[in-house]
Every structure is written in C-alpha cells, then in structure tokens.
CSV table of C-alpha atoms and ligand atoms in Angstrom, one decimal:
chain,number,residue,atom,x,y,z
A,226,MET,CA,-0.2,0.1,0.1
A,227,SER,CA,0.9,3.6,-1.3
A,228,THR,CA,2.8,5.8,2.3
A,229,VAL,CA,0.4,8.7,0.1
A,230,SER,CA,-1.8,10.4,2.7
A,231,LEU,CA,-4.6,12.5,2.7
A,232,LYS,CA,-4.2,13.2,6.9
A,233,GLY,CA,-6.9,15.7,7.9
A,234,ARG,CA,-7.2,17.1,4.7
A,235,ASP,CA,-10.3,18.9,3.4
A,236,LEU,CA,-11.6,17.8,-0.5
A,237,LEU,CA,-13.5,20.7,-1.8
A,238,SER,CA,-11.7,20.7,-5.3
A,239,LEU,CA,-10.4,18.4,-7.1
A,240,ALA,CA,-7.1,20.6,-7.7
A,241,ASP,CA,-6.8,20.3,-4.1
A,242,LEU,CA,-5.0,16.7,-4.9
A,243,THR,CA,-1.6,16.1,-6.7
A,244,THR,CA,-1.7,13.5,-8.9
A,245,GLU,CA,0.4,11.9,-6.8
A,246,GLU,CA,-2.1,11.8,-4.3
A,247,VAL,CA,-4.8,10.5,-6.9
A,248,GLN,CA,-2.9,7.9,-8.3
A,249,ALA,CA,-2.7,6.5,-4.5
A,250,LEU,CA,-6.1,6.8,-4.1
A,251,LEU,CA,-6.5,4.8,-7.0
A,252,GLU,CA,-4.6,2.5,-6.4
A,253,LEU,CA,-6.2,2.0,-2.8
A,254,ALA,CA,-9.3,2.1,-4.0
A,255,ALA,CA,-8.5,-0.7,-6.4
A,256,ASP,CA,-6.7,-3.0,-3.8
A,257,LEU,CA,-9.9,-2.5,-1.4
A,258,LYS,CA,-12.3,-3.5,-4.5
A,259,ALA,CA,-10.3,-6.5,-4.9
A,260,GLY,CA,-10.0,-7.5,-1.4
A,261,ARG,CA,-6.4,-7.2,-1.1
A,262,THR,CA,-6.3,-4.5,1.6
A,263,LYS,CA,-8.4,-4.1,4.2
A,264,ILE,CA,-9.1,-1.0,6.7
A,265,ARG,CA,-10.7,-0.5,10.5
A,266,CYS,CA,-11.6,3.0,10.7
A,267,ASP,CA,-14.3,3.7,13.3
A,268,LYS,CA,-15.2,7.2,13.0
A,269,VAL,CA,-18.2,9.1,12.5
A,270,LEU,CA,-18.9,10.4,9.0
A,271,GLY,CA,-21.5,13.3,8.9
A,272,LEU,CA,-24.2,13.8,6.0
A,273,VAL,CA,-24.8,17.8,5.3
A,274,PHE,CA,-27.3,17.4,2.0
A,275,GLN,CA,-29.0,20.4,1.3
A,276,LYS,CA,-29.1,18.5,-2.6
A,277,ALA,CA,-31.1,15.2,-3.1
A,278,SER,CA,-29.1,12.1,-3.8
A,279,THR,CA,-29.3,8.6,-4.7
A,280,ARG,CA,-25.1,6.8,-4.9
A,281,THR,CA,-23.3,9.5,-3.1
A,282,ARG,CA,-25.8,9.7,0.4
A,283,VAL,CA,-25.8,5.7,0.1
A,284,SER,CA,-22.3,4.8,-1.3
A,285,PHE,CA,-20.8,7.4,1.7
A,286,SER,CA,-22.9,5.5,4.3
A,287,VAL,CA,-21.8,2.2,3.0
A,288,ALA,CA,-17.9,2.8,2.6
A,289,MET,CA,-18.3,4.3,5.7
A,290,TYR,CA,-20.2,1.4,7.6
A,291,GLN,CA,-17.6,-1.1,5.9
A,292,LEU,CA,-14.3,0.7,7.8
A,293,GLY,CA,-16.5,-0.3,10.6
A,294,GLY,CA,-17.5,3.9,11.1
A,295,GLN,CA,-21.2,5.4,11.6
A,296,VAL,CA,-22.8,7.6,9.4
A,297,ILE,CA,-25.0,10.2,10.9
A,298,ASP,CA,-27.5,11.5,8.4
A,299,LEU,CA,-28.2,15.6,8.4
A,300,ASN,CA,-31.1,15.6,6.5
A,301,VAL,CA,-31.4,19.9,6.1
A,302,SER,CA,-35.2,19.9,6.6
A,303,SER,CA,-34.6,17.8,9.9
A,304,THR,CA,-32.4,20.0,12.0
A,305,GLN,CA,-31.5,23.7,12.4
A,306,VAL,CA,-29.9,24.3,9.1
A,307,GLY,CA,-32.8,24.3,7.2
A,308,ARG,CA,-34.5,27.1,9.3
A,309,GLY,CA,-31.3,29.1,8.1
A,310,GLU,CA,-28.8,28.9,11.2
A,311,PRO,CA,-25.8,30.4,9.7
A,312,THR,CA,-22.9,27.9,8.8
A,313,ILE,CA,-20.3,29.6,10.3
A,314,ASP,CA,-22.7,28.1,13.4
A,315,THR,CA,-23.0,25.1,11.7
A,316,ALA,CA,-19.7,24.6,11.1
A,317,ARG,CA,-18.7,24.8,14.4
A,318,VAL,CA,-20.8,23.1,16.4
A,319,LEU,CA,-20.9,19.7,14.2
A,320,ASP,CA,-17.2,19.8,14.3
A,321,ARG,CA,-17.4,19.3,17.6
A,322,TYR,CA,-19.0,16.6,17.4
A,323,LEU,CA,-18.3,14.4,14.2
A,324,ASP,CA,-14.7,13.3,12.8
A,325,ILE,CA,-15.1,13.9,9.2
A,326,VAL,CA,-18.3,15.7,7.2
A,327,ALA,CA,-19.7,15.0,3.9
A,328,ILE,CA,-21.0,18.3,2.1
A,329,ARG,CA,-23.9,18.5,-0.8
A,330,THR,CA,-25.1,22.3,-1.8
A,331,PHE,CA,-25.8,25.1,-4.1
A,332,GLU,CA,-22.5,27.4,-4.1
A,333,GLN,CA,-18.9,25.9,-3.2
A,334,LYS,CA,-18.3,29.5,-1.8
A,335,GLU,CA,-21.0,27.6,1.4
A,336,ILE,CA,-18.0,24.8,1.6
A,337,GLU,CA,-15.2,26.3,1.5
A,338,THR,CA,-16.8,28.6,4.5
A,339,PHE,CA,-17.7,25.6,6.2
A,340,ALA,CA,-14.5,24.1,6.4
A,341,HIS,CA,-12.7,27.6,7.3
A,342,TYR,CA,-14.7,27.4,10.8
A,343,ALA,CA,-14.7,23.4,10.9
A,344,LYS,CA,-10.7,22.0,12.0
A,345,ILE,CA,-12.8,18.5,11.2
A,346,PRO,CA,-12.0,17.2,7.6
A,347,VAL,CA,-14.8,19.0,4.9
A,348,ILE,CA,-15.4,16.8,2.0
A,349,ASN,CA,-17.3,18.2,-1.3
A,350,ALA,CA,-20.2,15.7,-2.3
A,351,LEU,CA,-21.3,18.2,-4.9
A,352,THR,CA,-21.5,21.6,-5.4
A,353,ASP,CA,-23.1,23.9,-8.5
A,354,TRP,CA,-18.8,24.4,-9.2
A,355,GLU,CA,-17.9,20.9,-8.6
A,356,HIS,CA,-18.3,17.3,-7.6
A,357,PRO,CA,-15.2,16.3,-7.3
A,358,CYS,CA,-15.8,12.9,-5.7
A,359,GLN,CA,-18.1,11.9,-8.7
A,360,VAL,CA,-14.7,12.0,-10.6
A,361,LEU,CA,-12.4,9.7,-8.7
A,362,ALA,CA,-14.8,7.0,-9.4
A,363,ASP,CA,-14.6,7.8,-12.9
A,364,LEU,CA,-10.8,8.1,-13.4
A,365,LEU,CA,-11.0,4.2,-11.6
A,366,THR,CA,-13.3,3.7,-14.4
A,367,VAL,CA,-11.6,4.5,-17.3
A,368,GLN,CA,-7.9,2.7,-15.2
A,369,GLU,CA,-9.9,0.1,-14.6
A,370,GLU,CA,-11.1,-0.7,-18.4
A,371,PHE,CA,-7.5,0.7,-20.4
A,372,GLY,CA,-4.9,0.0,-17.4
A,373,SER,CA,-3.3,3.5,-18.0
A,374,PHE,CA,-4.4,7.0,-18.6
A,375,ASP,CA,-1.5,7.4,-21.1
A,376,GLY,CA,-2.5,8.8,-24.7
A,377,LEU,CA,-6.4,7.9,-23.4
A,378,THR,CA,-8.8,11.1,-24.7
A,379,LEU,CA,-11.8,11.6,-22.2
A,380,THR,CA,-15.2,13.9,-24.4
A,381,TYR,CA,-17.4,15.5,-22.2
A,382,VAL,CA,-20.6,16.5,-24.1
A,383,GLY,CA,-23.4,18.5,-22.8
A,384,ASP,CA,-23.3,21.6,-20.0
A,385,GLY,CA,-20.2,23.2,-19.3
A,386,ASN,CA,-21.2,22.3,-15.3
A,387,ASN,CA,-19.7,20.9,-11.7
A,388,MET,CA,-19.1,17.9,-14.1
A,389,ALA,CA,-17.5,19.4,-16.7
A,390,HIS,CA,-15.1,21.1,-14.1
A,391,SER,CA,-14.3,18.6,-12.0
A,392,LEU,CA,-13.7,16.0,-15.0
A,393,ILE,CA,-10.9,18.8,-16.8
A,394,LEU,CA,-9.1,19.3,-13.2
A,395,GLY,CA,-9.6,15.1,-13.1
A,396,CYS,CA,-8.0,14.3,-16.0
A,397,ALA,CA,-5.4,17.4,-16.3
A,398,LEU,CA,-4.0,15.2,-12.8
A,399,VAL,CA,-3.3,12.0,-13.9
A,400,GLY,CA,-2.4,13.4,-17.6
A,401,MET,CA,-5.4,12.5,-19.8
A,402,ASN,CA,-6.2,14.7,-22.9
A,403,ILE,CA,-9.8,16.2,-22.2
A,404,ARG,CA,-12.3,17.7,-25.1
A,405,VAL,CA,-15.4,19.6,-23.8
A,406,ALA,CA,-18.0,20.2,-26.0
A,407,THR,CA,-21.3,22.6,-24.9
A,408,PRO,CA,-23.4,25.0,-27.1
A,409,PRO,CA,-21.5,28.6,-27.1
A,410,ASP,CA,-23.2,29.8,-24.1
A,411,TYR,CA,-22.8,26.8,-21.3
A,412,GLN,CA,-19.0,26.5,-21.3
A,413,PRO,CA,-17.0,25.8,-18.3
A,414,HIS,CA,-16.1,28.8,-16.7
A,415,PRO,CA,-12.4,30.2,-17.6
A,416,ALA,CA,-11.0,30.2,-14.8
A,417,LEU,CA,-11.2,26.9,-14.0
A,418,VAL,CA,-9.9,26.0,-17.7
A,419,ALA,CA,-6.7,27.7,-16.9
A,420,GLN,CA,-6.7,25.9,-13.3
A,421,ALA,CA,-6.2,22.7,-15.2
A,422,LYS,CA,-3.8,24.0,-18.4
A,423,ALA,CA,-1.3,24.8,-14.8
A,424,ILE,CA,-1.9,21.7,-13.2
A,425,ALA,CA,-1.3,19.8,-17.1
A,426,CYS,CA,1.6,22.5,-17.9
A,427,ASP,CA,1.2,21.3,-22.0
A,428,ARG,CA,0.7,17.6,-20.6
A,429,THR,CA,-2.8,16.8,-21.1
A,430,GLU,CA,-4.2,18.1,-23.9
A,431,ILE,CA,-7.8,20.7,-23.1
A,432,LEU,CA,-9.9,21.0,-25.6
A,433,ILE,CA,-13.0,23.2,-25.4
A,434,THR,CA,-15.2,23.5,-28.1
A,435,ASP,CA,-19.2,23.6,-30.2
A,436,ASP,CA,-18.4,21.4,-32.3
A,437,PRO,CA,-19.2,17.7,-30.7
A,438,HIS,CA,-18.1,15.7,-33.5
A,439,LEU,CA,-14.8,16.9,-33.7
A,440,ALA,CA,-14.8,16.4,-29.3
A,441,ALA,CA,-15.7,12.3,-29.7
A,442,LYS,CA,-13.7,11.8,-32.7
A,443,GLY,CA,-11.0,8.9,-32.1
A,444,SER,CA,-11.6,9.0,-28.5
A,445,HIS,CA,-11.6,6.6,-25.6
A,446,VAL,CA,-14.1,8.0,-23.6
A,447,ILE,CA,-17.4,9.8,-23.9
A,448,TYR,CA,-19.1,10.9,-20.9
A,449,THR,CA,-22.2,12.9,-20.0
A,450,ASP,CA,-24.9,14.5,-18.1
A,451,VAL,CA,-27.9,16.7,-17.5
A,452,TRP,CA,-28.2,19.1,-18.9
A,453,ALA,CA,-30.3,21.1,-16.5
A,454,SER,CA,-28.6,20.2,-12.7
A,455,MET,CA,-30.2,20.7,-9.3
A,456,GLY,CA,-31.7,24.1,-8.9
A,457,GLN,CA,-32.1,24.8,-12.3
A,458,GLU,CA,-34.9,22.9,-13.2
A,459,GLU,CA,-37.5,25.6,-14.2
A,460,LEU,CA,-34.3,25.6,-17.1
A,461,ALA,CA,-34.7,22.3,-18.4
A,462,THR,CA,-37.1,22.5,-21.2
A,463,SER,CA,-36.0,25.8,-22.4
A,464,ARG,CA,-32.6,24.1,-22.7
A,465,VAL,CA,-33.3,20.7,-24.7
A,466,PRO,CA,-33.4,22.3,-28.6
A,467,VAL,CA,-30.2,24.1,-27.4
A,468,PHE,CA,-28.6,21.1,-26.2
A,469,GLN,CA,-30.3,18.7,-28.1
A,470,PRO,CA,-27.2,17.9,-31.3
A,471,TYR,CA,-25.0,17.5,-27.9
A,472,GLN,CA,-26.8,14.0,-27.1
A,473,VAL,CA,-24.7,11.5,-26.9
A,474,ASN,CA,-26.7,8.9,-29.2
A,475,ASP,CA,-24.9,5.9,-31.6
A,476,ALA,CA,-24.3,8.8,-34.3
A,477,LEU,CA,-21.8,11.3,-31.7
A,478,LEU,CA,-20.5,6.9,-30.5
A,479,SER,CA,-19.3,6.0,-34.4
A,480,HIS,CA,-16.7,9.2,-34.8
A,481,ALA,CA,-15.1,7.6,-31.4
A,482,ASP,CA,-12.7,5.3,-31.4
A,483,PRO,CA,-13.8,1.5,-31.7
A,484,GLN,CA,-13.3,0.2,-28.2
A,485,ALA,CA,-14.6,3.7,-26.8
A,486,ILE,CA,-16.5,3.5,-23.4
A,487,VAL,CA,-19.8,5.5,-22.1
A,488,LEU,CA,-19.9,7.1,-18.9
A,489,HIS,CA,-22.6,9.1,-17.1
A,490,CYS,CA,-22.3,10.5,-13.9
A,491,LEU,CA,-26.4,9.0,-13.5
A,492,PRO,CA,-29.1,10.2,-12.9
A,493,ALA,CA,-29.6,10.5,-16.4
A,494,HIS,CA,-32.5,11.8,-18.3
A,495,ARG,CA,-32.8,9.3,-21.1
A,496,GLU,CA,-33.5,10.5,-25.0
A,497,GLU,CA,-32.3,13.7,-24.2
A,498,GLU,CA,-29.2,13.7,-23.0
A,499,ILE,CA,-28.0,10.1,-24.1
A,500,THR,CA,-30.4,8.0,-25.3
A,501,ASP,CA,-31.7,4.1,-24.1
A,502,ALA,CA,-29.4,2.6,-26.6
A,503,VAL,CA,-26.3,4.0,-25.9
A,504,ILE,CA,-26.7,3.5,-21.3
A,505,GLU,CA,-28.2,0.2,-22.1
A,506,GLY,CA,-25.8,-0.4,-24.7
A,507,PRO,CA,-22.4,-2.9,-24.7
A,508,GLN,CA,-19.8,0.5,-24.6
A,509,SER,CA,-21.5,1.6,-21.9
A,510,ARG,CA,-19.8,1.3,-18.2
A,511,VAL,CA,-22.3,3.1,-16.2
A,512,TRP,CA,-23.1,0.7,-13.1
A,513,ASP,CA,-19.3,0.1,-13.4
A,514,GLU,CA,-19.1,3.4,-12.6
A,515,ALA,CA,-21.7,4.2,-10.2
A,516,GLU,CA,-20.1,0.8,-8.1
A,517,ASN,CA,-16.8,2.8,-8.0
A,518,ARG,CA,-18.8,5.2,-6.0
A,519,LEU,CA,-18.1,3.0,-2.8
A,520,HIS,CA,-14.3,1.3,-4.0
A,521,ALA,CA,-13.5,5.8,-4.3
A,522,GLN,CA,-15.1,7.5,-1.3
A,523,LYS,CA,-14.0,4.1,1.0
A,524,ALA,CA,-10.3,4.9,-0.4
A,525,LEU,CA,-10.7,9.2,0.0
A,526,LEU,CA,-12.0,8.8,3.8
A,527,ALA,CA,-9.6,5.7,4.8
A,528,MET,CA,-7.0,8.5,3.3
A,529,ILE,CA,-7.9,11.7,5.2
A,530,LEU,CA,-9.3,9.5,8.5
A,531,GLY,CA,-6.6,6.6,8.7
A,532,GLY,CA,-6.7,3.5,10.0
A,533,GLU,CA,-5.7,0.4,11.0
A,534,VAL,CA,-4.6,-1.6,8.0
A,535,SER,CA,-4.1,-5.2,7.3
A,536,SER,CA,-3.1,-6.5,3.2
A,537,SER,CA,-3.2,-10.2,1.3
B,1379,LIG,N1,-23.7,11.4,-9.5
B,1379,LIG,C1,-24.4,11.2,-8.1
B,1379,LIG,O1,-23.5,12.0,-7.9
B,1379,LIG,O2,-25.4,10.8,-7.6
B,1379,LIG,P1,-26.7,11.7,-6.6
B,1379,LIG,O3,-27.0,13.0,-7.1
B,1379,LIG,O4,-27.7,10.1,-6.7
B,1379,LIG,O5,-26.0,11.4,-5.7
B,1380,LIG,N1,-25.1,18.8,-12.5
B,1380,LIG,C1,-25.4,16.9,-12.6
B,1380,LIG,C2,-24.7,16.3,-11.3
B,1380,LIG,C3,-25.6,15.2,-10.8
B,1380,LIG,C4,-24.8,13.8,-9.8
B,1380,LIG,C5,-26.3,18.4,-10.7
B,1380,LIG,O1,-25.4,19.4,-10.1
B,1380,LIG,O2,-27.4,18.1,-10.1
C-alpha cells in the first residue's frame, strides 16, 4: 500500500489533490475493491445534504459502515440548517461532534466557509462548481478499463457544469487529454479551465469547443450529464432544443474510437442527453462507474481519517 496520506485534509476541489495523491487513491480504491486491503476506522461521518442524492448518500454511508465507522444523515429539513442557522455556527458545532463531514450544497463559497470554520475534514459531495468524488470514481472506471491514462482522450459533451469542471481538473491531474463540447453559451468557466491548464503544464490537451463531432473523434471515453442541474429545473424545457445537437447517441459514438466506453454520472434523463440504446448498449460502463463511487470514497475516507490496515 502507498505511503501517501491525506490525513486531516479537506477535499473541496479536485485541485486540492496532487497527481501523486490521485494515483495513490486510485491504487487504494482498486485494492479495497479487490479485497487485497482492508481498513478499520471507527470514526463518525456526517452527511449535510441540501440537494437530493441517491449514489453519493448511499455510497458514502456504505463505505463508512464497511470501514467500521458510523454515519449521521443530517437531512437539512430536520436540522436547523433548513431553518437558516448560519453556516459559520453549524460548522463550529458539528466540528465538536463529528470526525469528518461530507456536504452537498449550491455555492462553492458555502463549503469553503464551512471548511474555514470547522477543523474536521470537509468533503465536497457536490456543489454547483464541482463534483470531485464523482470524478475519482470515473477515473477508477477508466483505469480499470484501459489499465492506464496514457494516450487516452476523454470527451465530455453537454453542459459546462460541475461535472465538466471536475472532469477537466481530474484529467489534467492524471494526464488524460480532455475535450469538452458545449453550446457556445454553456462553456465551463474560463477560470477553471485556466487552473486546469496550469496543472496540466502543456502535457495534456484541454480543448473547449462547440463541435461535438470534432470532440468525439477518436476519443476513448464519451461522457455526458444532465442538461439542467439540480437547482436549474425550471430551465430544463427551454434548454432541450439548445442541447439536442449534444446528445450522446449512436451517431455521435460512431466518431469515437471503436473501443470507446460511455460514462454518465447519473441520474440520467434518457432520450435527452443520452439515448436509451447507448446507456443500455455494450459500450456503457455506467453501472461499474456507479459502483466505483463506493470504492473510491472508501479510499478517500481511509486516506483522510487513517485506520488500521491489513493487506493480503
Ligand atoms: N452521481 C451522483 O452524485 O448521484 P446522486 O445525485 O444520486 O448522489
Ligand atoms: N450536474 C448534475 C450532477 C448530478 C450528480 C447536478 O448538479 O445536478
């Protein structure tokens, strides 16, 4: 097992990690998944979620239980968070009870404020800006399929949202080329792209375009996400005609490498951003990808919290 540790650290953005740390985390996740390594860690994780979640909530909970720890699901509607208790107060109180907290909220600034006032590690379980835990699982899925990231290209097609942001950073960190195709008014934030380019240092291609076919050409991973994220539901219908040319369907997939795989963070809106035929087709790896949330987050929790390691 690698000696790289994230002891006591926050994960607010994928850019909080180095290449070496991501590689160590993926290695540990693969070992945990294969049963080569077991870790005992009897700590308490709090989940403070201001948006809906199936995968993140359940995979974090199961990961913590399998490590021997416990989870408190702090549903905002049954805590004072839902009645507007200030973040700076909630953070300082939860800090006194919990060992670690995963937060799903709207603004990135909110989670940064929480982390500033809480001494315990804070994990970003999705904000409007990023979804780093999802991308750790995505990278694990790509590594399982291809063995390494060398020479690979990932193409993200759709909205330049939190998923696009974390994928750009994740690819920059592991040295996988990334192309992002979005409608012109929906590109990822230029500051995020500049940050990723600084991480990639010209070793990795980062292409932002409005041409989905150009982006998909010869690519090894085709990735998409919903056209309207949580909190943007009222915009969903008006966005459909704008995003229709960016649908992941058989025609788009025909531009990719013949061995290409298809990923989607889920939940999916079938026949909008991805067709039923593609998500159920032979190139789809979305169920392995969803499973890998569990393994990647178990590795993340273990690297942050530490624990008693046994390897076989
Ligand atoms: N992909 C993902 O984060 O799913 P949930 O919203 O169900 O947690
Ligand atoms: N972009 C989506 C991701 C859901 C996992 C959202 O924020 O709703």
